[in-house]
Amino acid sequence: QVQLQESGPGLVKPSQTFSLTCTVSGGSIATKYYYWTWIRQPPGKGLEWIGVIAYSGSTTYSPSLKSRTSISRDTSKNQFTLQLSSVSPEDTGVYYCGVGTPSGGSWGQGTQVTVSS
């Protein structure tokens, strides 16, 4: 079973860029038909989809976040990374990485990101 673990800065100042890394074990991020996703949950709100990077390396982003979002991968480290720029307090929340496969999927435990001066 694929396992995922998020890591990142925790606290970020407004207007800065932060990066979160998802480290994958139990499967390769280049496995065909696997799709690697980032979502987030602001405090007191529902889940919000951020974007996905496919097994091929192609990416798709939420239209509302597209101008500030970049998802990339490092196949040698079996990791994929989310970068979010020009952040504001509205970007505060728990960020999760996950994977969708033909037989199901799984999620990391999530990591808190707080945007505050």
CSV table of C-alpha atoms in Angstrom, one decimal:
chain,number,residue,atom,x,y,z
A,1,GLN,CA,0.0,0.0,0.0
A,2,VAL,CA,1.2,3.5,-0.9
A,3,GLN,CA,2.0,5.7,2.1
A,4,LEU,CA,2.5,9.4,1.9
A,5,GLN,CA,4.1,11.9,4.3
A,6,GLU,CA,3.9,15.7,4.1
A,7,SER,CA,6.6,18.0,5.3
A,8,GLY,CA,6.9,21.7,5.2
A,9,PRO,CA,7.6,25.0,7.1
A,10,GLY,CA,4.6,25.3,9.4
A,11,LEU,CA,4.7,29.1,9.6
A,12,VAL,CA,4.9,31.4,6.7
A,13,LYS,CA,4.8,35.2,6.4
A,14,PRO,CA,2.3,36.9,4.1
A,15,SER,CA,3.5,37.5,0.5
A,16,GLN,CA,6.1,34.8,0.8
A,17,THR,CA,6.2,31.5,-1.1
A,18,PHE,CA,6.1,28.2,0.7
A,19,SER,CA,6.9,24.6,-0.4
A,20,LEU,CA,5.5,21.4,0.9
A,21,THR,CA,7.0,18.0,0.0
A,22,CYS,CA,5.2,14.7,-0.1
A,23,THR,CA,7.5,11.7,0.4
A,24,VAL,CA,6.1,8.5,-1.1
A,25,SER,CA,6.8,4.9,0.0
A,26,GLY,CA,5.4,1.6,-1.1
A,27,GLY,CA,5.1,2.7,-4.7
A,28,SER,CA,6.7,4.8,-7.4
A,29,ILE,CA,5.4,8.2,-8.4
A,30,ALA,CA,6.1,7.2,-12.0
A,31,THR,CA,3.7,4.2,-11.8
A,32,LYS,CA,1.3,4.3,-14.8
A,33,TYR,CA,-2.1,5.7,-14.0
A,34,TYR,CA,-1.2,7.0,-10.6
A,35,TYR,CA,-2.3,10.6,-9.9
A,36,TRP,CA,-0.7,12.6,-7.1
A,37,THR,CA,-2.8,15.3,-5.5
A,38,TRP,CA,-2.7,18.2,-3.1
A,39,ILE,CA,-5.7,19.4,-1.2
A,40,ARG,CA,-6.2,21.6,1.8
A,41,GLN,CA,-8.7,22.4,4.5
A,42,PRO,CA,-8.9,25.9,6.0
A,43,PRO,CA,-10.0,26.2,9.6
A,44,GLY,CA,-13.7,25.7,9.9
A,45,LYS,CA,-14.2,25.1,6.1
A,46,GLY,CA,-14.4,22.2,3.8
A,47,LEU,CA,-11.8,20.5,1.7
A,48,GLU,CA,-10.3,22.4,-1.3
A,49,TRP,CA,-8.6,20.7,-4.2
A,50,ILE,CA,-5.4,22.4,-5.2
A,51,GLY,CA,-3.9,20.4,-8.1
A,52,VAL,CA,-2.6,17.1,-9.4
A,53,ILE,CA,0.5,15.8,-11.1
A,54,ALA,CA,0.1,12.7,-13.1
A,55,TYR,CA,2.4,9.7,-13.5
A,56,SER,CA,3.5,11.3,-16.8
A,57,GLY,CA,4.5,14.5,-15.1
A,58,SER,CA,1.7,16.6,-16.5
A,59,THR,CA,-0.1,19.0,-14.1
A,60,THR,CA,-3.6,20.4,-13.6
A,61,TYR,CA,-4.4,23.1,-11.1
A,62,SER,CA,-7.5,24.6,-9.5
A,63,PRO,CA,-8.5,27.6,-11.6
A,64,SER,CA,-8.8,29.7,-8.4
A,65,LEU,CA,-5.2,28.9,-7.4
A,66,LYS,CA,-3.6,28.3,-10.7
A,67,SER,CA,-1.7,31.7,-10.9
A,68,ARG,CA,0.0,31.0,-7.6
A,69,THR,CA,0.5,27.2,-7.7
A,70,SER,CA,3.2,24.9,-9.0
A,71,ILE,CA,3.4,21.1,-8.5
A,72,SER,CA,6.6,19.3,-9.4
A,73,ARG,CA,8.2,16.0,-8.8
A,74,ASP,CA,11.6,14.4,-8.2
A,75,THR,CA,11.4,10.8,-9.3
A,76,SER,CA,14.9,10.0,-7.9
A,77,LYS,CA,13.6,10.9,-4.4
A,78,ASN,CA,10.1,9.6,-5.0
A,79,GLN,CA,8.7,12.9,-3.9
A,80,PHE,CA,6.4,15.5,-5.3
A,81,THR,CA,6.2,19.2,-4.2
A,82,LEU,CA,3.7,21.9,-3.9
A,83,GLN,CA,4.7,25.6,-4.2
A,84,LEU,CA,2.3,28.3,-3.3
A,85,SER,CA,3.3,31.9,-3.9
A,86,SER,CA,2.1,35.3,-2.7
A,87,VAL,CA,0.4,33.7,0.3
A,88,SER,CA,-2.1,35.4,2.6
A,89,PRO,CA,-3.8,34.4,5.9
A,90,GLU,CA,-6.5,32.8,3.7
A,91,ASP,CA,-4.0,30.2,2.7
A,92,THR,CA,-3.8,28.9,6.3
A,93,GLY,CA,-5.0,25.4,6.8
A,94,VAL,CA,-4.1,21.7,6.9
A,95,TYR,CA,-2.5,20.5,3.6
A,96,TYR,CA,-2.8,16.9,2.5
A,97,CYS,CA,-1.1,15.0,-0.3
A,98,GLY,CA,-2.7,11.9,-1.7
A,99,VAL,CA,-2.7,9.5,-4.6
A,100,GLY,CA,-5.4,8.1,-6.8
A,101,THR,CA,-4.8,4.7,-8.5
A,102,PRO,CA,-7.0,2.3,-10.5
A,103,SER,CA,-7.5,0.3,-7.4
A,104,GLY,CA,-8.1,3.1,-4.9
A,105,GLY,CA,-6.0,5.7,-3.1
A,106,SER,CA,-4.6,7.0,0.1
A,107,TRP,CA,-3.8,10.2,1.9
A,108,GLY,CA,-1.1,11.5,4.1
A,109,GLN,CA,-1.9,12.6,7.6
A,110,GLY,CA,-1.7,16.3,6.7
A,111,THR,CA,0.5,19.2,7.8
A,112,GLN,CA,-0.5,22.5,9.2
A,113,VAL,CA,0.5,25.7,7.4
A,114,THR,CA,-0.1,29.0,9.1
A,115,VAL,CA,0.3,32.3,7.3
A,116,SER,CA,0.9,35.0,9.7
A,117,SER,CA,3.2,38.0,10.3
